[in-house]
Short mmCIF file of N, CA, C and O and ligand atoms in Angstrom, two decimals:
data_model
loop_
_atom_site.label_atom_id
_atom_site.label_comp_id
_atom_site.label_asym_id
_atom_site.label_seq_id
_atom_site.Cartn_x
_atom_site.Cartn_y
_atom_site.Cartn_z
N UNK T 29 -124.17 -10.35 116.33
CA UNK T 29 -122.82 -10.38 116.89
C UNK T 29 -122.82 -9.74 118.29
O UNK T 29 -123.47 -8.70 118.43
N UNK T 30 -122.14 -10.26 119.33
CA UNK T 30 -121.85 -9.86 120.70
C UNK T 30 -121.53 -8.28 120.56
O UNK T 30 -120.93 -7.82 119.60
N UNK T 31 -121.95 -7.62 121.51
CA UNK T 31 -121.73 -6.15 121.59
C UNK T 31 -121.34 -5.32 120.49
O UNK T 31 -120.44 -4.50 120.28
N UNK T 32 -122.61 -5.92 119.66
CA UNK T 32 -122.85 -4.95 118.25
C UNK T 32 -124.10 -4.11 118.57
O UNK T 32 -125.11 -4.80 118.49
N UNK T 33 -124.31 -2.90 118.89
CA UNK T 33 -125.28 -1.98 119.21
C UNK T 33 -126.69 -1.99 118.39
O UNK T 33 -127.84 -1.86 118.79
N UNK T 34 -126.10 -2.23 116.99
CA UNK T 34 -127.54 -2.51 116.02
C UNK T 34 -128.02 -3.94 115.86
O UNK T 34 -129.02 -4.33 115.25
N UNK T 35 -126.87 -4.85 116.69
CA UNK T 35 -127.65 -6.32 116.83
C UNK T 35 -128.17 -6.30 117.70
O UNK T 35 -128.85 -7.32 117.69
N UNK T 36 -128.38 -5.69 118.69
CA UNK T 36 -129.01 -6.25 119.70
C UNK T 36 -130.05 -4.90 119.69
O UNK T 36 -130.55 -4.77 120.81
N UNK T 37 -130.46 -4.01 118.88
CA UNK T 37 -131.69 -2.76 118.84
C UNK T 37 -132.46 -4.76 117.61
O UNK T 37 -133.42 -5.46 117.95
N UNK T 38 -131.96 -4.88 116.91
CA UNK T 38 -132.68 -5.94 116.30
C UNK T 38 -133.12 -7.31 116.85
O UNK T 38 -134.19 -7.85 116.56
N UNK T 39 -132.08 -7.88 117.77
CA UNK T 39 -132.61 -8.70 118.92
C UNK T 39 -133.75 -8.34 119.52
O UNK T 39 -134.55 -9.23 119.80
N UNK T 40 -134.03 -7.06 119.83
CA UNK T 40 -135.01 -6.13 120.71
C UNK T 40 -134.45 -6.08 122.19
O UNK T 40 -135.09 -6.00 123.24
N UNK T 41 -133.14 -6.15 121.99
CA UNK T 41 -132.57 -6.28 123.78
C UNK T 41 -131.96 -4.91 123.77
O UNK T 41 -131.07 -4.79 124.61
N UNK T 42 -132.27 -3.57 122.84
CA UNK T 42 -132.49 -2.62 122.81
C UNK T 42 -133.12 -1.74 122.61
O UNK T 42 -132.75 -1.38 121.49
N UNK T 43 -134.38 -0.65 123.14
CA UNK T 43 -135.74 -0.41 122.40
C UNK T 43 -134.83 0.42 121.08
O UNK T 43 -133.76 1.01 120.98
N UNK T 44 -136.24 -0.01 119.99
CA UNK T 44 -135.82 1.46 119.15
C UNK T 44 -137.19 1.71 118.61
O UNK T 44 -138.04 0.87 118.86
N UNK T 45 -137.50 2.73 117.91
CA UNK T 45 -138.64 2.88 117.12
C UNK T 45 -138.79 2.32 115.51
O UNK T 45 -138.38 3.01 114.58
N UNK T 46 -139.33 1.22 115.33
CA UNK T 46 -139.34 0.25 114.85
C UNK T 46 -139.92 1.41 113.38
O UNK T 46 -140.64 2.38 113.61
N UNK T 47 -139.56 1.14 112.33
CA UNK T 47 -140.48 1.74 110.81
C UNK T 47 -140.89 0.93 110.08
O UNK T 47 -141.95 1.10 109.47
N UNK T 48 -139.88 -0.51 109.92
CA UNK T 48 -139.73 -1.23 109.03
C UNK T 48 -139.60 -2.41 109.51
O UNK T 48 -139.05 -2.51 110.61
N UNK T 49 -140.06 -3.55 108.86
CA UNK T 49 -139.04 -4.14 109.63
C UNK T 49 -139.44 -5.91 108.36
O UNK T 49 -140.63 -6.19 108.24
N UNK T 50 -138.54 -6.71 107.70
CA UNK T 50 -139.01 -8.16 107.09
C UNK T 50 -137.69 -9.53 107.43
O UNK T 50 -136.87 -9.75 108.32
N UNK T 51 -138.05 -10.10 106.31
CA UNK T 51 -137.11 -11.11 107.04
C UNK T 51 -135.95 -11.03 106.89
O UNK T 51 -135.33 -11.71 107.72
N UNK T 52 -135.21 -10.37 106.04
CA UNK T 52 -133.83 -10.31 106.04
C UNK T 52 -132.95 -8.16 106.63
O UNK T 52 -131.76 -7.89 106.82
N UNK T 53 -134.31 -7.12 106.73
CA UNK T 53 -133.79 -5.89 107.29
C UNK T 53 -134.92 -5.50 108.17
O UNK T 53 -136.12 -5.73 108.32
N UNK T 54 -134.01 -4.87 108.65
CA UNK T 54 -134.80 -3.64 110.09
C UNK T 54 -134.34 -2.16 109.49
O UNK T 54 -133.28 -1.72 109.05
N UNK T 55 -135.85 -1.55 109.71
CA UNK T 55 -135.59 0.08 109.89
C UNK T 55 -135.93 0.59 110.96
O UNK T 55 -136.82 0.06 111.64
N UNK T 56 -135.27 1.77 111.35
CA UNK T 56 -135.82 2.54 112.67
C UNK T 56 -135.20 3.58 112.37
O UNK T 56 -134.38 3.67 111.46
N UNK T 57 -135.66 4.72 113.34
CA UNK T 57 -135.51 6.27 114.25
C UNK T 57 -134.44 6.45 114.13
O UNK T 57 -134.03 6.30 115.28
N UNK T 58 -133.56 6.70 113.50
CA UNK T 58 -132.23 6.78 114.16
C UNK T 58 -132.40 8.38 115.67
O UNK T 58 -133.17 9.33 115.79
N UNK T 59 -131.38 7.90 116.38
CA UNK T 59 -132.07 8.49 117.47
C UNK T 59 -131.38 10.37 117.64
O UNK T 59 -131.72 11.33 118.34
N UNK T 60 -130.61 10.22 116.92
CA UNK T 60 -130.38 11.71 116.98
C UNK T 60 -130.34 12.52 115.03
O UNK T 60 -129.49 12.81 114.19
N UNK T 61 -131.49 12.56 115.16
CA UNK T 61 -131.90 12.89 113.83
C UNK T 61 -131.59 14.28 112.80
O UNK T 61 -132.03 15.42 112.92
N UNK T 62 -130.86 13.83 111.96
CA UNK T 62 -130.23 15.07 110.82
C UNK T 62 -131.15 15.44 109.88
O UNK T 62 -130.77 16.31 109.10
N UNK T 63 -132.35 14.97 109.72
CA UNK T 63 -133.59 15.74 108.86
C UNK T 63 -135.16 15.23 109.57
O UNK T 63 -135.39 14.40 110.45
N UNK T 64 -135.85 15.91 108.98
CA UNK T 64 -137.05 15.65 109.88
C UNK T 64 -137.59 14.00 109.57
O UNK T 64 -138.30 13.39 110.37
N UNK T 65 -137.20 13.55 108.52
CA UNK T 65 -137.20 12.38 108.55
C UNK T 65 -135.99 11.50 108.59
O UNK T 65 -135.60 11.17 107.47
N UNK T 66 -135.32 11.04 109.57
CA UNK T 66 -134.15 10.27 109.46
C UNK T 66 -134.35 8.96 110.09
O UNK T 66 -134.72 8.96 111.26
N UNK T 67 -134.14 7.65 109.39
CA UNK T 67 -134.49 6.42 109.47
C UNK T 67 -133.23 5.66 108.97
O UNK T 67 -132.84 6.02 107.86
N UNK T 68 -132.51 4.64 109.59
CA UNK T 68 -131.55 3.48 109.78
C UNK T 68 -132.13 2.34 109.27
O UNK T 68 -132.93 1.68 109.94
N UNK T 69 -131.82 2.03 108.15
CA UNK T 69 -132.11 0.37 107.42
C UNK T 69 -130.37 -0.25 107.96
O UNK T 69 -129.26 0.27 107.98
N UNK T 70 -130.82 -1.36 108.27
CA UNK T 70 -129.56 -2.46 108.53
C UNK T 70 -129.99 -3.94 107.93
O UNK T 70 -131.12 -4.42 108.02
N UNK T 71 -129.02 -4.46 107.39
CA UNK T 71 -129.49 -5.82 107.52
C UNK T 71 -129.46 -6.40 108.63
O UNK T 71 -128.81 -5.96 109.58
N UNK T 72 -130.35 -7.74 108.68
CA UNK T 72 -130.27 -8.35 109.98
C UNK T 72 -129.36 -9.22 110.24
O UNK T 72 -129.33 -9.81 111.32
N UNK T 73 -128.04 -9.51 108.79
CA UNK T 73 -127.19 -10.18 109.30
C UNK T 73 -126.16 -9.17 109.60
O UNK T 73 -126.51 -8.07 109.17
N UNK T 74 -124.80 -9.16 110.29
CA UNK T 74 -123.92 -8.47 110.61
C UNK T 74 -122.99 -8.82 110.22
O UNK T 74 -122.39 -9.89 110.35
N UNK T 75 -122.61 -7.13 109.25
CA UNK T 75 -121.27 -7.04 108.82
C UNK T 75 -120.98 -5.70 109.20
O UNK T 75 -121.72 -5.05 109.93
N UNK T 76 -119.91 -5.28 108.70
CA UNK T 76 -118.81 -4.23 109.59
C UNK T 76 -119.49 -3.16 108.56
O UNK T 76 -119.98 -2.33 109.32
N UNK T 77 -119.71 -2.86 107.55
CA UNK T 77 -119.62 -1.61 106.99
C UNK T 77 -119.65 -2.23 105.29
O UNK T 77 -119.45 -3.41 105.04
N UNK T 78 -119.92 -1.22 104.26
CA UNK T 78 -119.93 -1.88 103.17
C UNK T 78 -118.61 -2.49 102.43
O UNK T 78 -118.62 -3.21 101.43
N UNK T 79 -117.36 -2.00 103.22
CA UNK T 79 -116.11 -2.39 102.98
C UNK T 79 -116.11 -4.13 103.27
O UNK T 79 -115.14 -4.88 103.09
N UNK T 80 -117.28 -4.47 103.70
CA UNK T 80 -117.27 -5.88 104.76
C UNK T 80 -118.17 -6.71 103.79
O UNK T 80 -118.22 -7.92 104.01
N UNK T 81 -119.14 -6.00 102.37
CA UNK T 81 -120.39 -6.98 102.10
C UNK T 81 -119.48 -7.58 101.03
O UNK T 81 -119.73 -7.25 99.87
N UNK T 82 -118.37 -8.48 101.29
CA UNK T 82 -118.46 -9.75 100.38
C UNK T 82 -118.66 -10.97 101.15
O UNK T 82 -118.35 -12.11 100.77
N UNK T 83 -119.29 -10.57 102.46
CA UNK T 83 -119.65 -11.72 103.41
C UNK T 83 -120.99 -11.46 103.83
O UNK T 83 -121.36 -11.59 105.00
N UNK T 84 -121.94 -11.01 102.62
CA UNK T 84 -123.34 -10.47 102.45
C UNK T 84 -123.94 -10.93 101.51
O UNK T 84 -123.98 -10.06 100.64
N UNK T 85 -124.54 -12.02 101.13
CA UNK T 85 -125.04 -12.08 99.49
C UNK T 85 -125.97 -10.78 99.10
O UNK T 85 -126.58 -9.92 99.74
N UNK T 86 -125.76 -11.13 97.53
CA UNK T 86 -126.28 -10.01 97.06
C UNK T 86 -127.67 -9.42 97.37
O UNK T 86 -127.97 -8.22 97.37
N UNK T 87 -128.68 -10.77 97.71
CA UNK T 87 -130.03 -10.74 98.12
C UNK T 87 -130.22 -9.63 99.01
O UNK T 87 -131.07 -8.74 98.93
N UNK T 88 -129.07 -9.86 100.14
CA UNK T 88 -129.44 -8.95 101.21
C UNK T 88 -129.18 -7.92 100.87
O UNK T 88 -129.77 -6.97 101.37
N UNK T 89 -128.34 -7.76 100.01
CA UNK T 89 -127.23 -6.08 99.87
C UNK T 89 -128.53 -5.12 99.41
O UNK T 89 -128.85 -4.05 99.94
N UNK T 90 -129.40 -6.02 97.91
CA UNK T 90 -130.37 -5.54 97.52
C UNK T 90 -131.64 -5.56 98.05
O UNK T 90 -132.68 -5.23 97.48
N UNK T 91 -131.48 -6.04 99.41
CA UNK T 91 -132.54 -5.93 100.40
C UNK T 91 -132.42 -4.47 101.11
O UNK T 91 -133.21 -3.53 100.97
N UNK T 92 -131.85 -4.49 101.50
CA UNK T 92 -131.42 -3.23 102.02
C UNK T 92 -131.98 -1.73 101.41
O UNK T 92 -132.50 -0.79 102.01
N UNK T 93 -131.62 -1.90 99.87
CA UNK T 93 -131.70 -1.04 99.16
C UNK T 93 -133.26 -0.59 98.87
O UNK T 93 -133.82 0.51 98.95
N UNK T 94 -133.75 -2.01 98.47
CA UNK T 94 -135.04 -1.91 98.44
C UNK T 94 -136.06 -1.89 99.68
O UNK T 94 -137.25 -1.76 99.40
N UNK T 95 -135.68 -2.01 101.04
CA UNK T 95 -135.93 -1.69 102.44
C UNK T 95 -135.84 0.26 102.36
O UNK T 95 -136.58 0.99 103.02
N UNK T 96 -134.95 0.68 101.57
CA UNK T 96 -134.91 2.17 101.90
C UNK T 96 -135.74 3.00 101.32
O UNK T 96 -136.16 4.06 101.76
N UNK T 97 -136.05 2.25 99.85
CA UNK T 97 -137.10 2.92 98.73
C UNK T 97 -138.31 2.81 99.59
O UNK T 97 -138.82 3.87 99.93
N UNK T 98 -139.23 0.98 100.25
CA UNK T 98 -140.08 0.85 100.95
C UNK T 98 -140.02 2.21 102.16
O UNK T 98 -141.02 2.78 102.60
N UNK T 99 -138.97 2.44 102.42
CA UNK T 99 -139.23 3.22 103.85
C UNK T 99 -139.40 5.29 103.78
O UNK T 99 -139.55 6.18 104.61
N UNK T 100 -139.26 5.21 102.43
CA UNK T 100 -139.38 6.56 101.94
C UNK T 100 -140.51 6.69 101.08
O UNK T 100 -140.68 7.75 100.48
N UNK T 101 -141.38 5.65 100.93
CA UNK T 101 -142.86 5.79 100.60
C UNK T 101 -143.73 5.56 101.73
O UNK T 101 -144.91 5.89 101.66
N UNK T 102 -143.22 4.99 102.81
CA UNK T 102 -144.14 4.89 103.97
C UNK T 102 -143.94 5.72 105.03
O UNK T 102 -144.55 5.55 106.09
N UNK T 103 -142.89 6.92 104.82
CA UNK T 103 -142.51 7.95 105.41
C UNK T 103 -142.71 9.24 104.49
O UNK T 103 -142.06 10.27 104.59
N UNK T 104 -143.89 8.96 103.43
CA UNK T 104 -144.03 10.30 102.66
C UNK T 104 -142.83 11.35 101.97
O UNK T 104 -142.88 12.58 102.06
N UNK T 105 -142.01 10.77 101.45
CA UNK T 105 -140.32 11.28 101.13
C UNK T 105 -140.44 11.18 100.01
O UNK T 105 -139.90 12.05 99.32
N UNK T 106 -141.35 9.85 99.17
CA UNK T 106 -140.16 9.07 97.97
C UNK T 106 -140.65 10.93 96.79
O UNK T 106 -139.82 11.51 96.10
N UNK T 107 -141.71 11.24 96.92
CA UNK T 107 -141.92 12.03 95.74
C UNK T 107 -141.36 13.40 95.72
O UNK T 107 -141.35 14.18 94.78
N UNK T 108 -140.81 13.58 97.11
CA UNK T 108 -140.66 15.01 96.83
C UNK T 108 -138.74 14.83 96.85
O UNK T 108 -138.00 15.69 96.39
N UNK T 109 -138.44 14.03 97.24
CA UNK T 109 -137.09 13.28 97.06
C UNK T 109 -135.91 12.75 98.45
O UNK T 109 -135.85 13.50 99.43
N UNK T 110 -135.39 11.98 98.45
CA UNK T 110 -134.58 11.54 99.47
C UNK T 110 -133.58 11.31 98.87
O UNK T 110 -133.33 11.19 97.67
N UNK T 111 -132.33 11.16 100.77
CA UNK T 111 -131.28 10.92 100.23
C UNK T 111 -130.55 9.71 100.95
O UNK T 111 -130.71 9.84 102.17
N UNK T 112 -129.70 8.42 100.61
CA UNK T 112 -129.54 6.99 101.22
C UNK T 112 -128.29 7.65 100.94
O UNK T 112 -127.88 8.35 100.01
N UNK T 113 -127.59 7.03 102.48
CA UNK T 113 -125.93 7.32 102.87
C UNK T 113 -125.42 6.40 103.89
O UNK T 113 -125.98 5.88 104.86
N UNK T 114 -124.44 6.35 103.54
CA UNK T 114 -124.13 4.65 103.94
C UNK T 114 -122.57 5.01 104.39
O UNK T 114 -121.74 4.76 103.51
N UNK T 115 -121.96 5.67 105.84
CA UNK T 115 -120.57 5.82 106.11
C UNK T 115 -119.53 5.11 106.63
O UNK T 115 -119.43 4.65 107.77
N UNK T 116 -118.67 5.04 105.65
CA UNK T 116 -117.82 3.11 105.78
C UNK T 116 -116.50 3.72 105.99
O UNK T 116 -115.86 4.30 105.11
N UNK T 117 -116.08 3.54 107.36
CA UNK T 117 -114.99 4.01 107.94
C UNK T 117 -114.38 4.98 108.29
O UNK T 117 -115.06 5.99 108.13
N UNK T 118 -113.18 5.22 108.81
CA UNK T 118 -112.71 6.26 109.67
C UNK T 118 -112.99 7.78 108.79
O UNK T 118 -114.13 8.24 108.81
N UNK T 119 -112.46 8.13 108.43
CA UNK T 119 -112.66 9.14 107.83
C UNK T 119 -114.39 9.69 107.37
O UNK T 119 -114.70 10.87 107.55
N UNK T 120 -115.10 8.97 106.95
CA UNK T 120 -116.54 8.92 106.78
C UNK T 120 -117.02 8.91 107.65
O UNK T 120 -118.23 8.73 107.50
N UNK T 121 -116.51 9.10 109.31
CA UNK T 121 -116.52 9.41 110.17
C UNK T 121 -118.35 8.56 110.86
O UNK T 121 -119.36 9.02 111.41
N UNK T 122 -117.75 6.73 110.24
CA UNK T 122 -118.42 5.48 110.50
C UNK T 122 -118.50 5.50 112.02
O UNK T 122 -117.39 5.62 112.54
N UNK T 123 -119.66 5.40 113.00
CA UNK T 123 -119.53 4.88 114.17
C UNK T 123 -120.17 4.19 114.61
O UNK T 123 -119.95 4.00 115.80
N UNK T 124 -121.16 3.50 114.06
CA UNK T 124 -121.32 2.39 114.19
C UNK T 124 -121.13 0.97 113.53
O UNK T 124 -121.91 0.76 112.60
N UNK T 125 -120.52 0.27 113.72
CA UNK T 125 -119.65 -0.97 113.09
C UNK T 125 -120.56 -2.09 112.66
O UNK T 125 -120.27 -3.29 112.64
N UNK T 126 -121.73 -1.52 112.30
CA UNK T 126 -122.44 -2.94 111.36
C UNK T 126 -123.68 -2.09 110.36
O UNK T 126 -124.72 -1.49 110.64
N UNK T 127 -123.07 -2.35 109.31
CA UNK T 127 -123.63 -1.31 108.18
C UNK T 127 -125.19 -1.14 108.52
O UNK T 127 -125.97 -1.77 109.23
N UNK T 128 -125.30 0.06 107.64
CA UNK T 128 -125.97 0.71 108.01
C UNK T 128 -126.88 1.73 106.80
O UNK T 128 -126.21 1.13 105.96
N UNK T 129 -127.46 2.37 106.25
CA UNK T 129 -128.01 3.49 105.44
C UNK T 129 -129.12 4.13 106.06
O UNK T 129 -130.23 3.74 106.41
N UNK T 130 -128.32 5.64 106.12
CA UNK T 130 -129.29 6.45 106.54
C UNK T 130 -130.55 7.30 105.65
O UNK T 130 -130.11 8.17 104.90
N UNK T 131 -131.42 7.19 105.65
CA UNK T 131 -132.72 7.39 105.12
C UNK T 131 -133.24 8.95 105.14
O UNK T 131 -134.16 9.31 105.87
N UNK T 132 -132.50 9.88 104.18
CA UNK T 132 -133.38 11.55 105.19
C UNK T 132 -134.39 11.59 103.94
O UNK T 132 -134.76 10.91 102.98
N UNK T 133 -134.57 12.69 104.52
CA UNK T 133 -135.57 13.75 103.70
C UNK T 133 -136.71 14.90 104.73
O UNK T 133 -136.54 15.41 105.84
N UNK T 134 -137.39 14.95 104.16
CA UNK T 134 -138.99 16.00 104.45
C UNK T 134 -138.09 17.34 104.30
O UNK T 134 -138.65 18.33 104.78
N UNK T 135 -136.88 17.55 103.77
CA UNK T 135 -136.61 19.08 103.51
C UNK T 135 -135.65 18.97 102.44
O UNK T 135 -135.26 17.92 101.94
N UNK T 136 -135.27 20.18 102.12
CA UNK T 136 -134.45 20.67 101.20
C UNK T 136 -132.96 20.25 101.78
O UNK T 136 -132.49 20.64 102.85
N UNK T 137 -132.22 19.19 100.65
CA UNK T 137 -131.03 18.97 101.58
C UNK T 137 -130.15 20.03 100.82
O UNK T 137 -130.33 20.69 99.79
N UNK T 138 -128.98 19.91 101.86
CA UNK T 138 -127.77 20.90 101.29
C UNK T 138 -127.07 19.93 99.94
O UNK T 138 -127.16 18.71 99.82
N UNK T 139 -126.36 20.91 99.01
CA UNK T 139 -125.92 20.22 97.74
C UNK T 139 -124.35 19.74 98.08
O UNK T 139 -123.75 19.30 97.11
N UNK T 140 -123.84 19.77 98.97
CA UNK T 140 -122.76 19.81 99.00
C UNK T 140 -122.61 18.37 100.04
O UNK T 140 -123.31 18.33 101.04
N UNK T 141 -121.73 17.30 99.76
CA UNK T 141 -122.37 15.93 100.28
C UNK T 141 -121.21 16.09 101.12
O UNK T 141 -121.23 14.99 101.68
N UNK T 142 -120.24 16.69 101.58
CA UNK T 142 -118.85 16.20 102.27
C UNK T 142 -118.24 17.77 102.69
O UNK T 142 -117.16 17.89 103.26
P1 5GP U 225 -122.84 6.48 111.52
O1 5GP U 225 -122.24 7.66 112.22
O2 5GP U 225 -122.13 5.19 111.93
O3 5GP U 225 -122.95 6.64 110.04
O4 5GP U 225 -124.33 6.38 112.01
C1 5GP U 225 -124.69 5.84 113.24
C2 5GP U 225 -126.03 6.43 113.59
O5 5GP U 225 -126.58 5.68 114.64
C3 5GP U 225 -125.95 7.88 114.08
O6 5GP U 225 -126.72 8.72 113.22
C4 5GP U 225 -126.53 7.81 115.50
O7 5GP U 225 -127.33 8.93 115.81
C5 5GP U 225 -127.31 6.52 115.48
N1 5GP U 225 -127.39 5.87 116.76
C6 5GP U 225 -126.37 5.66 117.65
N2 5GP U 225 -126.82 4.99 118.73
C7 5GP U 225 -128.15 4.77 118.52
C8 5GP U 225 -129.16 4.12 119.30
O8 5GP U 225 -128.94 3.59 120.39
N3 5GP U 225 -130.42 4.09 118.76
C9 5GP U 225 -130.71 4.67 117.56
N4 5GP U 225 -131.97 4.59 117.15
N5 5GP U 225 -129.78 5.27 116.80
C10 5GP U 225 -128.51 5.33 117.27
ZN1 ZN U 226 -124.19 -6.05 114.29
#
């Protein structure tokens, strides 16, 4: 989509640091990072947020998902544990407008999610 920030880091008409990447998601860097490992799975089609995936088949939705598990075994995370967060709108304080799950770990997260 036209002046969608994560379509066009997936076009490549934006650099990013690539982690992941198959035919239906992209992972990367997210660039201002909240744990020592923090990584952005998107699908490669564009929708607004998860308020938006009934214009997502399920394939992808569960692409995604399984793009985050792949990206926390190839980022040394999956065993000692991670956490997938996905912020869908104003208040969840969403800013970028084409979904998204953020990927942490390599530390002890805080227990308190909000
Ligand atoms: P949200 O706040 O929408 O849940 O997450 C958006 C994320 O995108 C933020 O963590 C932010 O740091 C990241 N981000 C924003 N712009 C860029 C960019 O140009 N490149 C990368 N790699 N990440 C970005
Ligand atoms: Zn987009």
């Amino acid at each position: 989509m036209e002046n969608c920030l994560f379509c066009k880091i997936i076009a490549g008409d934006i650099p990013s640091t690539k982690v992941y990447e198959d035919d239906k998601t992209y992972a990367f860097r997210d660039i201002n990072p909240m744990a020592p490992v923090h990584v952005l799975v998107v699908p490669k089609t564009h929708v607004a947020s998860l308020d938006a995936v009934d214009a997502l088949s399920d394939e992808l939705l569960a692409a995604c998902l399984r793009t985050c598990r792949t990206v926390a075994h190839q980022e040394a995370i999956a065993e000692s544990g991670f956490r997938v967060v996905s912020n869908c709108g104003c208040d969840a304080c969403q800013s970028v407008q084409h979904l998204h799950f953020h990927v942490l770990g390599g530390k002890k997260m805080a227990e308190s999610m909000a």
